[in-house]
Amino acid sequence: LEFVFRNDSKSTTRIIWDEAALVDVNGQARRIIHGGIKYTNSGVSMPSTSVPAGASLADAVSYADGVRYTGMQYAAWQIESIVPCADIGEPRCDRGQYYGKNLMLLLPVEQNGKRYELFAKVGISKSAAMTEHESKPKSKNSDKNWNP
């Protein structure tokens, strides 16, 4: 899930990644991994990110428990799609059952010694549930303007 965090405040805002979560379509809060973190480190603590006043941070998140190394003949990292049935190799999955459902991103932040919880709800549409070979998923909320 790609997004842009804009800090329109007059103070630096710190994103606390270790407490961030992505709530899946079944309502399960799952730990996330974000851009810049090596896949081999998907289970370890992530440093917070400071976003200065007036600045933006473009980032992406995935489920931390959805990162796997195949280790087979064509070894590669596999990242579970945040949209059910969008992973390559799931042709029998009924994608339609997820249309209209939502995911929710929770980003805990700190600003001037106060903590805030920022939420972004992302709806699943037909185009978002397609595989990467069919279409690149895009979210209407991917450019959400957050300001605690």
PDB file of C-alpha atoms in Angstrom:
ATOM      1  CA  LEU A   1       0.000   0.000   0.000  1.00  0.00           C
ATOM      2  CA  GLU A   2       1.636   3.212  -1.141  1.00  0.00           C
ATOM      3  CA  PHE A   3       0.855   6.491   0.574  1.00  0.00           C
ATOM      4  CA  VAL A   4       2.135  10.013   1.111  1.00  0.00           C
ATOM      5  CA  PHE A   5       2.327  11.432   4.626  1.00  0.00           C
ATOM      6  CA  ARG A   6       2.299  15.244   4.609  1.00  0.00           C
ATOM      7  CA  ASN A   7       3.185  17.119   7.746  1.00  0.00           C
ATOM      8  CA  ASP A   8       1.256  20.375   7.385  1.00  0.00           C
ATOM      9  CA  SER A   9       1.865  21.289  11.010  1.00  0.00           C
ATOM     10  CA  LYS A  10       4.505  23.652  12.390  1.00  0.00           C
ATOM     11  CA  SER A  11       6.390  20.894  14.236  1.00  0.00           C
ATOM     12  CA  THR A  12       8.285  17.741  13.360  1.00  0.00           C
ATOM     13  CA  THR A  13       6.148  14.592  13.465  1.00  0.00           C
ATOM     14  CA  ARG A  14       7.668  11.210  14.251  1.00  0.00           C
ATOM     15  CA  ILE A  15       6.075   8.043  12.783  1.00  0.00           C
ATOM     16  CA  ILE A  16       6.378   5.145  15.243  1.00  0.00           C
ATOM     17  CA  TRP A  17       6.653   2.176  12.873  1.00  0.00           C
ATOM     18  CA  ASP A  18       6.913  -0.516  15.557  1.00  0.00           C
ATOM     19  CA  GLU A  19       3.363   0.258  16.655  1.00  0.00           C
ATOM     20  CA  ALA A  20       1.881   0.711  13.178  1.00  0.00           C
ATOM     21  CA  ALA A  21      -0.567  -1.867  11.852  1.00  0.00           C
ATOM     22  CA  LEU A  22      -2.590  -2.742   8.811  1.00  0.00           C
ATOM     23  CA  VAL A  23      -6.030  -4.137   9.576  1.00  0.00           C
ATOM     24  CA  ASP A  24      -6.934  -6.721   6.939  1.00  0.00           C
ATOM     25  CA  VAL A  25     -10.404  -7.442   5.487  1.00  0.00           C
ATOM     26  CA  ASN A  26     -11.043  -9.955   8.284  1.00  0.00           C
ATOM     27  CA  GLY A  27     -10.438  -7.320  10.968  1.00  0.00           C
ATOM     28  CA  GLN A  28      -7.060  -8.738  12.009  1.00  0.00           C
ATOM     29  CA  ALA A  29      -4.452  -6.133  12.983  1.00  0.00           C
ATOM     30  CA  ARG A  30      -1.165  -7.178  11.427  1.00  0.00           C
ATOM     31  CA  ARG A  31       2.318  -5.779  11.955  1.00  0.00           C
ATOM     32  CA  ILE A  32       3.705  -3.950   8.947  1.00  0.00           C
ATOM     33  CA  ILE A  33       7.030  -3.486   7.227  1.00  0.00           C
ATOM     34  CA  HIS A  34       7.658  -0.240   5.361  1.00  0.00           C
ATOM     35  CA  GLY A  35       9.927   0.925   2.570  1.00  0.00           C
ATOM     36  CA  GLY A  36      13.623   1.057   3.371  1.00  0.00           C
ATOM     37  CA  ILE A  37      13.497  -1.958   5.677  1.00  0.00           C
ATOM     38  CA  LYS A  38      15.292  -5.026   4.316  1.00  0.00           C
ATOM     39  CA  TYR A  39      13.037  -8.046   3.885  1.00  0.00           C
ATOM     40  CA  THR A  40      15.442 -10.070   6.042  1.00  0.00           C
ATOM     41  CA  ASN A  41      14.611  -7.627   8.874  1.00  0.00           C
ATOM     42  CA  SER A  42      10.826  -7.900   8.585  1.00  0.00           C
ATOM     43  CA  GLY A  43      10.534  -9.287  12.113  1.00  0.00           C
ATOM     44  CA  VAL A  44      12.811  -6.869  13.951  1.00  0.00           C
ATOM     45  CA  SER A  45      12.291  -3.416  15.443  1.00  0.00           C
ATOM     46  CA  MET A  46      12.031  -0.539  12.960  1.00  0.00           C
ATOM     47  CA  PRO A  47      13.353   2.926  13.775  1.00  0.00           C
ATOM     48  CA  SER A  48      10.883   5.787  13.736  1.00  0.00           C
ATOM     49  CA  THR A  49      10.892   8.307  10.908  1.00  0.00           C
ATOM     50  CA  SER A  50      10.891  12.061  11.544  1.00  0.00           C
ATOM     51  CA  VAL A  51       8.985  14.202   9.072  1.00  0.00           C
ATOM     52  CA  PRO A  52       9.867  17.895   9.499  1.00  0.00           C
ATOM     53  CA  ALA A  53       7.198  20.596   9.466  1.00  0.00           C
ATOM     54  CA  GLY A  54       6.033  21.261   5.914  1.00  0.00           C
ATOM     55  CA  ALA A  55       7.675  18.105   4.540  1.00  0.00           C
ATOM     56  CA  SER A  56       6.251  14.924   3.031  1.00  0.00           C
ATOM     57  CA  LEU A  57       7.194  11.259   3.194  1.00  0.00           C
ATOM     58  CA  ALA A  58       6.275   8.890   0.356  1.00  0.00           C
ATOM     59  CA  ASP A  59       6.314   5.315   1.621  1.00  0.00           C
ATOM     60  CA  ALA A  60       4.727   1.904   1.213  1.00  0.00           C
ATOM     61  CA  VAL A  61       3.684  -0.781   3.690  1.00  0.00           C
ATOM     62  CA  SER A  62       3.111  -4.535   3.520  1.00  0.00           C
ATOM     63  CA  TYR A  63       2.273  -7.204   6.073  1.00  0.00           C
ATOM     64  CA  ALA A  64       5.482  -8.119   7.951  1.00  0.00           C
ATOM     65  CA  ASP A  65       4.348 -11.737   8.268  1.00  0.00           C
ATOM     66  CA  GLY A  66       3.700 -11.843   4.512  1.00  0.00           C
ATOM     67  CA  VAL A  67       7.381 -11.576   3.533  1.00  0.00           C
ATOM     68  CA  ARG A  68       8.877 -14.921   2.491  1.00  0.00           C
ATOM     69  CA  TYR A  69      12.000 -16.141   0.751  1.00  0.00           C
ATOM     70  CA  THR A  70      11.237 -19.061  -1.557  1.00  0.00           C
ATOM     71  CA  GLY A  71      14.704 -20.584  -1.543  1.00  0.00           C
ATOM     72  CA  MET A  72      13.716 -22.757  -4.502  1.00  0.00           C
ATOM     73  CA  GLN A  73      15.321 -23.097  -7.944  1.00  0.00           C
ATOM     74  CA  TYR A  74      14.402 -19.506  -8.816  1.00  0.00           C
ATOM     75  CA  ALA A  75      14.893 -18.136  -5.331  1.00  0.00           C
ATOM     76  CA  ALA A  76      13.215 -14.817  -4.725  1.00  0.00           C
ATOM     77  CA  TRP A  77      11.428 -12.770  -2.108  1.00  0.00           C
ATOM     78  CA  GLN A  78       7.640 -13.060  -2.179  1.00  0.00           C
ATOM     79  CA  ILE A  79       5.485 -10.361  -0.635  1.00  0.00           C
ATOM     80  CA  GLU A  80       1.885 -11.176   0.213  1.00  0.00           C
ATOM     81  CA  SER A  81      -0.499  -8.733  -1.404  1.00  0.00           C
ATOM     82  CA  ILE A  82      -2.536  -6.646   1.021  1.00  0.00           C
ATOM     83  CA  VAL A  83      -5.552  -7.310  -1.217  1.00  0.00           C
ATOM     84  CA  PRO A  84      -6.742 -10.914  -0.796  1.00  0.00           C
ATOM     85  CA  CYS A  85      -6.599 -13.040  -3.958  1.00  0.00           C
ATOM     86  CA  ALA A  86      -4.281 -10.593  -5.718  1.00  0.00           C
ATOM     87  CA  ASP A  87      -1.208 -12.756  -5.252  1.00  0.00           C
ATOM     88  CA  ILE A  88       0.134 -14.476  -8.322  1.00  0.00           C
ATOM     89  CA  GLY A  89      -0.856 -18.142  -8.330  1.00  0.00           C
ATOM     90  CA  GLU A  90      -4.275 -17.784  -6.699  1.00  0.00           C
ATOM     91  CA  PRO A  91      -6.464 -18.305  -9.785  1.00  0.00           C
ATOM     92  CA  ARG A  92      -9.158 -20.195  -7.864  1.00  0.00           C
ATOM     93  CA  CYS A  93      -9.716 -17.491  -5.285  1.00  0.00           C
ATOM     94  CA  ASP A  94     -13.008 -15.592  -5.606  1.00  0.00           C
ATOM     95  CA  ARG A  95     -11.816 -11.983  -5.683  1.00  0.00           C
ATOM     96  CA  GLY A  96     -15.355 -10.647  -5.878  1.00  0.00           C
ATOM     97  CA  GLN A  97     -16.030 -11.475  -2.241  1.00  0.00           C
ATOM     98  CA  TYR A  98     -13.649  -8.671  -1.237  1.00  0.00           C
ATOM     99  CA  TYR A  99     -14.999  -5.867  -3.436  1.00  0.00           C
ATOM    100  CA  GLY A 100     -16.363  -3.078  -1.265  1.00  0.00           C
ATOM    101  CA  LYS A 101     -14.508  -4.233   1.855  1.00  0.00           C
ATOM    102  CA  ASN A 102     -11.912  -2.070   3.583  1.00  0.00           C
ATOM    103  CA  LEU A 103      -8.397  -2.217   4.894  1.00  0.00           C
ATOM    104  CA  MET A 104      -7.256   0.231   7.548  1.00  0.00           C
ATOM    105  CA  LEU A 105      -3.787   1.628   8.115  1.00  0.00           C
ATOM    106  CA  LEU A 106      -2.929   2.746  11.648  1.00  0.00           C
ATOM    107  CA  LEU A 107       0.059   5.074  11.989  1.00  0.00           C
ATOM    108  CA  PRO A 108       0.945   6.070  15.538  1.00  0.00           C
ATOM    109  CA  VAL A 109       2.795   9.387  15.548  1.00  0.00           C
ATOM    110  CA  GLU A 110       4.358  11.700  18.105  1.00  0.00           C
ATOM    111  CA  GLN A 111       4.484  15.466  17.898  1.00  0.00           C
ATOM    112  CA  ASN A 112       5.647  17.876  20.614  1.00  0.00           C
ATOM    113  CA  GLY A 113       5.615  15.060  23.184  1.00  0.00           C
ATOM    114  CA  LYS A 114       1.991  14.080  22.418  1.00  0.00           C
ATOM    115  CA  ARG A 115       0.944  10.836  20.763  1.00  0.00           C
ATOM    116  CA  TYR A 116      -1.721  10.544  18.091  1.00  0.00           C
ATOM    117  CA  GLU A 117      -3.160   7.624  16.157  1.00  0.00           C
ATOM    118  CA  LEU A 118      -3.791   8.335  12.496  1.00  0.00           C
ATOM    119  CA  PHE A 119      -6.115   6.072  10.524  1.00  0.00           C
ATOM    120  CA  ALA A 120      -6.639   5.723   6.784  1.00  0.00           C
ATOM    121  CA  LYS A 121      -9.405   3.509   5.443  1.00  0.00           C
ATOM    122  CA  VAL A 122      -8.741   2.016   2.004  1.00  0.00           C
ATOM    123  CA  GLY A 123     -11.557   0.452   0.017  1.00  0.00           C
ATOM    124  CA  ILE A 124     -11.037  -2.568  -2.225  1.00  0.00           C
ATOM    125  CA  SER A 125     -12.373  -2.161  -5.734  1.00  0.00           C
ATOM    126  CA  LYS A 126     -12.298  -4.511  -8.708  1.00  0.00           C
ATOM    127  CA  SER A 127      -9.137  -2.892 -10.084  1.00  0.00           C
ATOM    128  CA  ALA A 128      -7.352  -3.124  -6.711  1.00  0.00           C
ATOM    129  CA  ALA A 129      -8.041  -6.865  -6.482  1.00  0.00           C
ATOM    130  CA  MET A 130      -6.370  -7.678  -9.807  1.00  0.00           C
ATOM    131  CA  THR A 131      -2.942  -9.232  -9.952  1.00  0.00           C
ATOM    132  CA  GLU A 132       0.045  -7.094 -10.796  1.00  0.00           C
ATOM    133  CA  HIS A 133       0.096  -8.779 -14.204  1.00  0.00           C
ATOM    134  CA  GLU A 134      -3.444  -7.541 -14.854  1.00  0.00           C
ATOM    135  CA  SER A 135      -3.205  -4.068 -13.341  1.00  0.00           C
ATOM    136  CA  LYS A 136      -1.216  -2.074 -10.800  1.00  0.00           C
ATOM    137  CA  PRO A 137      -3.462  -1.496  -7.751  1.00  0.00           C
ATOM    138  CA  LYS A 138      -4.066   2.138  -6.919  1.00  0.00           C
ATOM    139  CA  SER A 139      -5.896   3.522  -3.940  1.00  0.00           C
ATOM    140  CA  LYS A 140      -8.063   6.608  -3.929  1.00  0.00           C
ATOM    141  CA  ASN A 141      -6.622   7.299  -0.464  1.00  0.00           C
ATOM    142  CA  SER A 142      -2.972   6.791  -1.402  1.00  0.00           C
ATOM    143  CA  ASP A 143      -2.322  10.539  -1.285  1.00  0.00           C
ATOM    144  CA  LYS A 144      -4.048  11.074   2.060  1.00  0.00           C
ATOM    145  CA  ASN A 145      -3.197  14.335   3.796  1.00  0.00           C
ATOM    146  CA  TRP A 146      -2.665  13.589   7.488  1.00  0.00           C
ATOM    147  CA  ASN A 147      -2.215  16.312  10.037  1.00  0.00           C
ATOM    148  CA  PRO A 148      -2.455  15.465  13.751  1.00  0.00           C
TER     149      PRO A 148
END
